[in-house]
Amino acid sequence: QVQLVESGGGLVQAGGSLRLSCAASGRTINGYTMAWFRQAPGKEREFVASITWSGTDYADSVKGRFTISRDNAKNTVFLQMNSLKPEDTAVYYCASGSTRATVIRLYDYWGQGTQVTVSS
């Protein structure tokens, strides 16, 4: 059974940084696409970033501020978030899929989410 467990969320002031972690079990992350999505109150879930063996992808809204990475030995994916803005406030979800994609339906395993709140 595949499980994804996020951690690292919290409250931070605008301009600050946070590092999210996603620990995977039941699946070796090196062989799959790992991604971060987020969902703000009243909004649809949206793609943030993904990482595969062939590279990384980012939403335009986070390019240059967020960095996705992975530690294969720890089977963990990270999202380093710098220069945070109030509009980054959302629940952040880790996801795993078989295809390099930004589409929610192509990811078959999801974590429970971690709250990120950025105050102005």
Coordinates of N, CA, C and O in Angstrom, one line a residue:
Q1 N 0.8 -1.2 0.0 CA 0.0 0.0 0.0 C 0.9 1.2 0.0 O 1.8 1.4 0.8
V2 N 0.6 2.2 -0.9 CA 1.4 3.4 -1.0 C 0.8 4.4 -0.1 O -0.4 4.7 0.0
Q3 N 1.7 5.0 0.7 CA 1.4 6.1 1.6 C 2.3 7.3 1.4 O 3.5 7.1 1.2
L4 N 1.7 8.5 1.4 CA 2.5 9.7 1.3 C 2.1 10.6 2.5 O 1.0 10.8 2.7
V5 N 3.2 11.0 3.2 CA 2.9 11.8 4.4 C 3.7 13.1 4.3 O 4.9 13.1 4.3
E6 N 2.9 14.2 4.3 CA 3.5 15.5 4.2 C 3.8 16.1 5.6 O 3.1 15.7 6.6
S7 N 4.8 16.9 5.6 CA 5.1 17.7 6.9 C 5.8 19.0 6.5 O 6.2 19.1 5.4
G8 N 5.9 19.8 7.5 CA 6.7 21.1 7.3 C 5.9 22.3 7.1 O 6.4 23.4 7.0
G9 N 4.5 22.2 7.0 CA 3.7 23.4 6.9 C 3.7 24.2 8.1 O 4.2 23.8 9.2
G10 N 3.1 25.4 8.0 CA 3.0 26.3 9.2 C 2.7 27.7 8.8 O 2.2 27.9 7.7
L11 N 2.9 28.6 9.8 CA 2.6 30.0 9.6 C 3.9 30.8 9.4 O 4.8 30.6 10.2
V12 N 3.9 31.6 8.4 CA 5.2 32.3 8.1 C 4.8 33.7 7.6 O 3.7 33.9 6.9
Q13 N 5.6 34.7 7.8 CA 5.3 36.0 7.3 C 5.7 36.1 5.8 O 6.6 35.4 5.3
A14 N 5.1 37.0 5.1 CA 5.4 37.3 3.7 C 6.9 37.5 3.6 O 7.5 38.3 4.4
G15 N 7.5 36.9 2.5 CA 8.9 37.0 2.3 C 9.7 35.9 2.9 O 10.9 35.8 2.7
G16 N 9.1 35.1 3.8 CA 9.8 34.1 4.5 C 9.9 32.8 3.7 O 9.5 32.8 2.5
S17 N 10.4 31.7 4.3 CA 10.6 30.5 3.7 C 10.0 29.3 4.5 O 9.9 29.4 5.7
L18 N 9.7 28.3 3.8 CA 9.3 27.0 4.4 C 9.8 25.9 3.5 O 9.9 26.0 2.3
R19 N 10.0 24.7 4.1 CA 10.4 23.5 3.4 C 9.4 22.4 3.7 O 9.4 22.0 4.9
L20 N 8.7 22.0 2.7 CA 7.8 20.9 2.9 C 8.5 19.5 2.6 O 9.4 19.5 1.7
S21 N 8.1 18.5 3.3 CA 8.6 17.2 3.0 C 7.5 16.2 2.7 O 6.4 16.4 3.3
C22 N 7.7 15.2 1.9 CA 6.7 14.2 1.6 C 7.5 12.8 1.7 O 8.3 12.5 0.8
A23 N 7.2 12.1 2.7 CA 7.8 10.8 2.9 C 6.9 9.7 2.3 O 5.7 9.6 2.6
A24 N 7.5 8.9 1.4 CA 6.7 7.9 0.7 C 7.1 6.5 1.2 O 8.2 6.2 1.6
S25 N 6.1 5.7 1.2 CA 6.3 4.3 1.6 C 5.4 3.4 0.6 O 4.4 3.9 0.1
G26 N 5.8 2.2 0.3 CA 5.1 1.4 -0.6 C 5.4 1.6 -2.1 O 4.8 0.9 -2.9
R27 N 6.2 2.6 -2.4 CA 6.5 2.9 -3.7 C 7.9 3.6 -3.7 O 8.1 4.6 -2.9
T28 N 8.8 3.2 -4.6 CA 10.1 3.9 -4.7 C 9.9 5.1 -5.6 O 9.6 5.0 -6.8
I29 N 10.2 6.3 -5.0 CA 9.9 7.5 -5.7 C 10.7 7.7 -7.0 O 10.3 8.4 -7.9
N30 N 11.8 7.1 -7.0 CA 12.7 7.3 -8.2 C 12.1 6.8 -9.5 O 12.5 7.3 -10.6
G31 N 11.2 5.9 -9.4 CA 10.6 5.3 -10.6 C 9.3 6.0 -11.0 O 8.6 5.6 -12.0
Y32 N 8.8 7.1 -10.3 CA 7.6 7.7 -10.6 C 7.7 9.2 -10.6 O 8.7 9.8 -10.1
T33 N 6.7 9.8 -11.1 CA 6.6 11.3 -11.0 C 6.0 11.6 -9.6 O 5.0 11.1 -9.1
M34 N 6.7 12.6 -8.9 CA 6.3 13.1 -7.7 C 6.0 14.5 -7.8 O 6.7 15.3 -8.5
A35 N 4.9 15.0 -7.2 CA 4.4 16.3 -7.5 C 3.8 16.9 -6.2 O 3.5 16.2 -5.2
W36 N 3.8 18.3 -6.2 CA 3.1 19.0 -5.2 C 1.9 19.8 -5.9 O 2.1 20.4 -6.9
F37 N 0.8 19.7 -5.2 CA -0.4 20.5 -5.6 C -0.8 21.3 -4.4 O -0.3 21.1 -3.3
R38 N -1.6 22.3 -4.6 CA -2.2 23.1 -3.5 C -3.6 23.5 -3.8 O -4.0 23.6 -4.9
Q39 N -4.3 23.7 -2.7 CA -5.7 24.1 -2.8 C -6.0 25.2 -1.7 O -5.9 25.0 -0.5
A40 N -6.3 26.4 -2.2 CA -6.7 27.5 -1.4 C -8.2 27.4 -1.1 O -8.9 26.9 -1.8
P41 N -8.6 28.1 0.0 CA -10.1 28.1 0.4 C -10.9 28.6 -0.8 O -10.6 29.7 -1.3
G42 N -11.9 27.8 -1.2 CA -12.8 28.3 -2.2 C -12.3 28.1 -3.6 O -13.0 28.6 -4.6
K43 N -11.1 27.6 -3.8 CA -10.5 27.4 -5.1 C -10.3 26.0 -5.4 O -10.2 25.1 -4.5
E44 N -10.0 25.7 -6.7 CA -9.7 24.3 -7.1 C -8.3 24.0 -6.8 O -7.4 24.9 -6.7
R45 N -8.0 22.7 -6.7 CA -6.7 22.2 -6.5 C -5.9 22.5 -7.7 O -6.3 22.3 -8.8
E46 N -4.6 23.0 -7.5 CA -3.8 23.4 -8.7 C -2.4 22.8 -8.6 O -1.9 22.6 -7.5
F47 N -1.8 22.6 -9.7 CA -0.4 22.1 -9.8 C 0.6 23.1 -9.3 O 0.4 24.3 -9.6
V48 N 1.6 22.7 -8.6 CA 2.7 23.5 -8.1 C 4.0 23.2 -8.8 O 4.7 24.0 -9.4
A49 N 4.4 21.9 -8.6 CA 5.7 21.4 -9.1 C 5.7 19.9 -9.2 O 5.0 19.3 -8.5
S50 N 6.6 19.4 -10.1 CA 6.7 18.0 -10.2 C 8.2 17.7 -10.5 O 8.9 18.5 -11.1
I51 N 8.6 16.4 -10.2 CA 9.9 16.0 -10.5 C 9.9 14.5 -11.0 O 9.1 13.7 -10.4
T52 N 10.6 14.2 -12.0 CA 10.8 12.9 -12.6 C 12.2 12.7 -12.9 O 13.1 13.6 -12.7
W53 N 12.5 11.5 -13.5 CA 13.9 11.2 -13.9 C 14.3 12.2 -15.0 O 15.5 12.4 -15.2
S54 N 13.4 12.7 -15.7 CA 13.7 13.5 -16.9 C 13.7 15.0 -16.6 O 14.1 15.8 -17.5
G55 N 13.3 15.4 -15.4 CA 13.4 16.8 -15.1 C 12.3 17.3 -14.1 O 11.6 16.5 -13.5
T56 N 12.2 18.6 -14.1 CA 11.2 19.3 -13.2 C 10.3 20.2 -13.9 O 10.7 20.7 -15.0
D57 N 9.1 20.4 -13.4 CA 8.2 21.4 -13.9 C 7.6 22.2 -12.8 O 7.5 21.7 -11.7
Y58 N 7.3 23.5 -13.1 CA 6.8 24.4 -12.1 C 5.6 25.2 -12.7 O 5.6 25.5 -13.9
A59 N 4.7 25.5 -11.9 CA 3.6 26.5 -12.2 C 4.3 27.8 -12.4 O 5.2 28.1 -11.7
D60 N 3.8 28.6 -13.3 CA 4.3 30.0 -13.5 C 4.3 30.8 -12.3 O 5.2 31.6 -12.1
S61 N 3.3 30.6 -11.4 CA 3.2 31.4 -10.2 C 4.3 31.2 -9.2 O 4.5 32.0 -8.3
V62 N 5.0 30.1 -9.3 CA 6.0 29.7 -8.3 C 7.4 29.7 -8.9 O 8.4 29.5 -8.1
K63 N 7.6 29.8 -10.2 CA 8.9 29.7 -10.8 C 9.8 30.8 -10.2 O 9.5 31.9 -10.1
G64 N 11.0 30.3 -9.9 CA 12.0 31.2 -9.4 C 11.9 31.4 -7.9 O 12.8 31.9 -7.2
R65 N 10.8 30.9 -7.3 CA 10.7 31.0 -5.8 C 10.7 29.6 -5.1 O 11.1 29.5 -4.0
F66 N 10.1 28.6 -5.8 CA 10.0 27.3 -5.2 C 10.9 26.3 -6.0 O 11.2 26.5 -7.2
T67 N 11.4 25.3 -5.2 CA 12.3 24.3 -5.8 C 11.9 22.9 -5.3 O 11.8 22.7 -4.1
I68 N 11.6 22.0 -6.2 CA 11.3 20.7 -5.9 C 12.5 19.8 -6.0 O 13.3 20.0 -6.9
S69 N 12.7 18.9 -5.0 CA 13.9 18.0 -5.1 C 13.5 16.7 -4.4 O 12.4 16.6 -3.8
R70 N 14.4 15.7 -4.5 CA 14.1 14.4 -3.8 C 15.4 13.8 -3.3 O 16.5 14.1 -3.8
D71 N 15.2 13.0 -2.3 CA 16.3 12.2 -1.7 C 15.9 10.8 -1.9 O 15.1 10.3 -1.1
N72 N 16.5 10.1 -2.8 CA 16.1 8.8 -3.2 C 16.4 7.8 -2.0 O 15.6 6.9 -1.7
A73 N 17.5 8.1 -1.3 CA 17.9 7.2 -0.2 C 16.8 7.2 0.9 O 16.6 6.2 1.6
K74 N 16.2 8.4 1.1 CA 15.2 8.6 2.1 C 13.8 8.4 1.6 O 12.8 8.5 2.3
N75 N 13.7 8.2 0.3 CA 12.4 8.1 -0.4 C 11.5 9.2 -0.1 O 10.3 9.1 0.3
T76 N 12.0 10.4 -0.1 CA 11.4 11.6 0.3 C 11.5 12.7 -0.8 O 12.6 12.9 -1.4
V77 N 10.4 13.5 -0.9 CA 10.4 14.6 -1.9 C 10.3 15.9 -1.0 O 9.6 15.9 0.0
F78 N 10.9 16.9 -1.5 CA 10.9 18.2 -0.8 C 10.4 19.3 -1.7 O 10.5 19.3 -2.9
L79 N 9.8 20.3 -1.0 CA 9.4 21.6 -1.7 C 10.0 22.7 -0.9 O 9.5 23.0 0.2
Q80 N 11.0 23.3 -1.4 CA 11.6 24.5 -0.8 C 10.9 25.7 -1.3 O 10.9 26.0 -2.5
M81 N 10.3 26.5 -0.4 CA 9.5 27.6 -0.8 C 10.1 28.9 -0.2 O 10.1 29.0 1.0
N82 N 10.5 29.8 -1.1 CA 11.2 31.0 -0.7 C 10.3 32.2 -1.2 O 9.4 32.0 -2.0
S83 N 10.6 33.4 -0.6 CA 9.9 34.6 -1.0 C 8.3 34.4 -1.0 O 7.7 34.7 -1.9
L84 N 7.9 33.8 0.1 CA 6.5 33.4 0.1 C 5.6 34.7 0.1 O 5.9 35.7 0.7
K85 N 4.4 34.5 -0.5 CA 3.4 35.6 -0.6 C 2.1 35.1 0.0 O 1.8 33.9 0.1
P86 N 1.3 36.1 0.5 CA 0.0 35.7 1.0 C -0.8 34.8 0.1 O -1.6 33.9 0.6
E87 N -0.7 35.0 -1.2 CA -1.5 34.2 -2.2 C -0.9 32.7 -2.2 O -1.5 31.9 -2.9
D88 N 0.2 32.4 -1.6 CA 0.6 31.0 -1.5 C -0.1 30.3 -0.4 O 0.1 29.1 -0.3
T89 N -0.9 30.9 0.4 CA -1.6 30.3 1.4 C -2.6 29.2 0.9 O -3.4 29.5 0.0
A90 N -2.4 28.0 1.4 CA -3.2 26.9 0.8 C -2.8 25.6 1.6 O -1.9 25.6 2.4
V91 N -3.6 24.6 1.4 CA -3.2 23.2 1.8 C -2.4 22.6 0.7 O -2.8 22.6 -0.5
Y92 N -1.2 22.2 1.0 CA -0.3 21.6 0.0 C -0.3 20.1 0.1 O -0.2 19.5 1.2
Y93 N -0.5 19.5 -1.1 CA -0.6 18.0 -1.2 C 0.5 17.4 -2.0 O 0.9 18.0 -3.0
C94 N 1.0 16.3 -1.5 CA 2.0 15.5 -2.3 C 1.3 14.5 -3.1 O 0.2 13.9 -2.6
A95 N 1.7 14.2 -4.3 CA 1.1 13.2 -5.1 C 2.1 12.4 -5.9 O 3.2 12.9 -6.2
S96 N 1.7 11.2 -6.3 CA 2.6 10.3 -7.0 C 1.8 9.8 -8.2 O 0.6 9.4 -8.1
G97 N 2.5 9.7 -9.4 CA 1.9 9.2 -10.6 C 2.9 8.6 -11.5 O 4.1 8.6 -11.2
S98 N 2.4 8.0 -12.6 CA 3.3 7.3 -13.5 C 3.7 8.1 -14.7 O 4.5 7.7 -15.5
T99 N 3.1 9.3 -14.9 CA 3.3 10.2 -16.0 C 3.7 11.5 -15.6 O 3.2 12.1 -14.6
R100 N 4.7 12.1 -16.4 CA 5.1 13.5 -16.1 C 3.9 14.4 -16.6 O 3.6 14.5 -17.7
A101 N 3.2 15.0 -15.6 CA 2.0 15.7 -15.9 C 1.7 16.8 -14.9 O 2.1 16.7 -13.7
T102 N 0.8 17.7 -15.3 CA 0.3 18.7 -14.3 C -1.2 18.5 -14.0 O -1.8 19.3 -13.4
V103 N -1.7 17.4 -14.5 CA -3.2 17.2 -14.4 C -3.4 16.3 -13.2 O -2.8 15.2 -13.1
I104 N -4.4 16.7 -12.4 CA -4.7 16.0 -11.2 C -5.1 14.6 -11.4 O -4.6 13.7 -10.7
R105 N -5.9 14.3 -12.4 CA -6.4 12.9 -12.6 C -5.4 11.9 -13.0 O -5.6 10.7 -12.9
L106 N -4.2 12.4 -13.3 CA -3.1 11.4 -13.7 C -2.3 11.0 -12.5 O -1.3 10.2 -12.7
Y107 N -2.6 11.5 -11.3 CA -1.9 11.1 -10.1 C -2.8 10.2 -9.3 O -3.9 10.5 -9.0
D108 N -2.2 9.0 -8.9 CA -3.1 8.0 -8.3 C -2.9 7.9 -6.8 O -3.7 7.2 -6.2
Y109 N -1.9 8.5 -6.2 CA -1.8 8.5 -4.8 C -1.5 9.9 -4.3 O -0.8 10.7 -4.9
W110 N -2.2 10.2 -3.1 CA -2.2 11.5 -2.5 C -1.9 11.4 -1.0 O -2.3 10.5 -0.4
G111 N -1.2 12.5 -0.5 CA -1.1 12.6 0.9 C -2.3 13.3 1.5 O -3.2 13.7 0.8
Q112 N -2.2 13.5 2.8 CA -3.4 14.1 3.5 C -3.3 15.7 3.5 O -4.3 16.3 3.8
G113 N -2.2 16.2 3.1 CA -2.1 17.6 3.0 C -1.4 18.3 4.2 O -1.5 17.8 5.3
T114 N -0.8 19.4 4.0 CA -0.2 20.2 5.1 C -0.5 21.7 4.9 O -0.4 22.1 3.7
Q115 N -1.0 22.4 5.9 CA -1.4 23.8 5.8 C -0.2 24.7 5.7 O 0.7 24.6 6.6
V116 N -0.2 25.6 4.8 CA 0.8 26.7 4.7 C 0.0 28.0 4.7 O -0.9 28.2 3.9
T117 N 0.3 28.8 5.7 CA -0.3 30.1 5.8 C 0.7 31.2 5.8 O 1.7 31.2 6.6
V118 N 0.5 32.2 4.9 CA 1.5 33.3 4.8 C 0.8 34.6 5.1 O -0.2 34.9 4.5
S119 N 1.3 35.2 6.2 CA 0.6 36.4 6.6 C 1.3 37.7 6.0 O 2.5 37.6 5.7
S120 N 0.5 38.7 5.8 CA 1.0 39.9 5.1 C 1.6 40.9 6.1 O 1.4 40.7 7.3

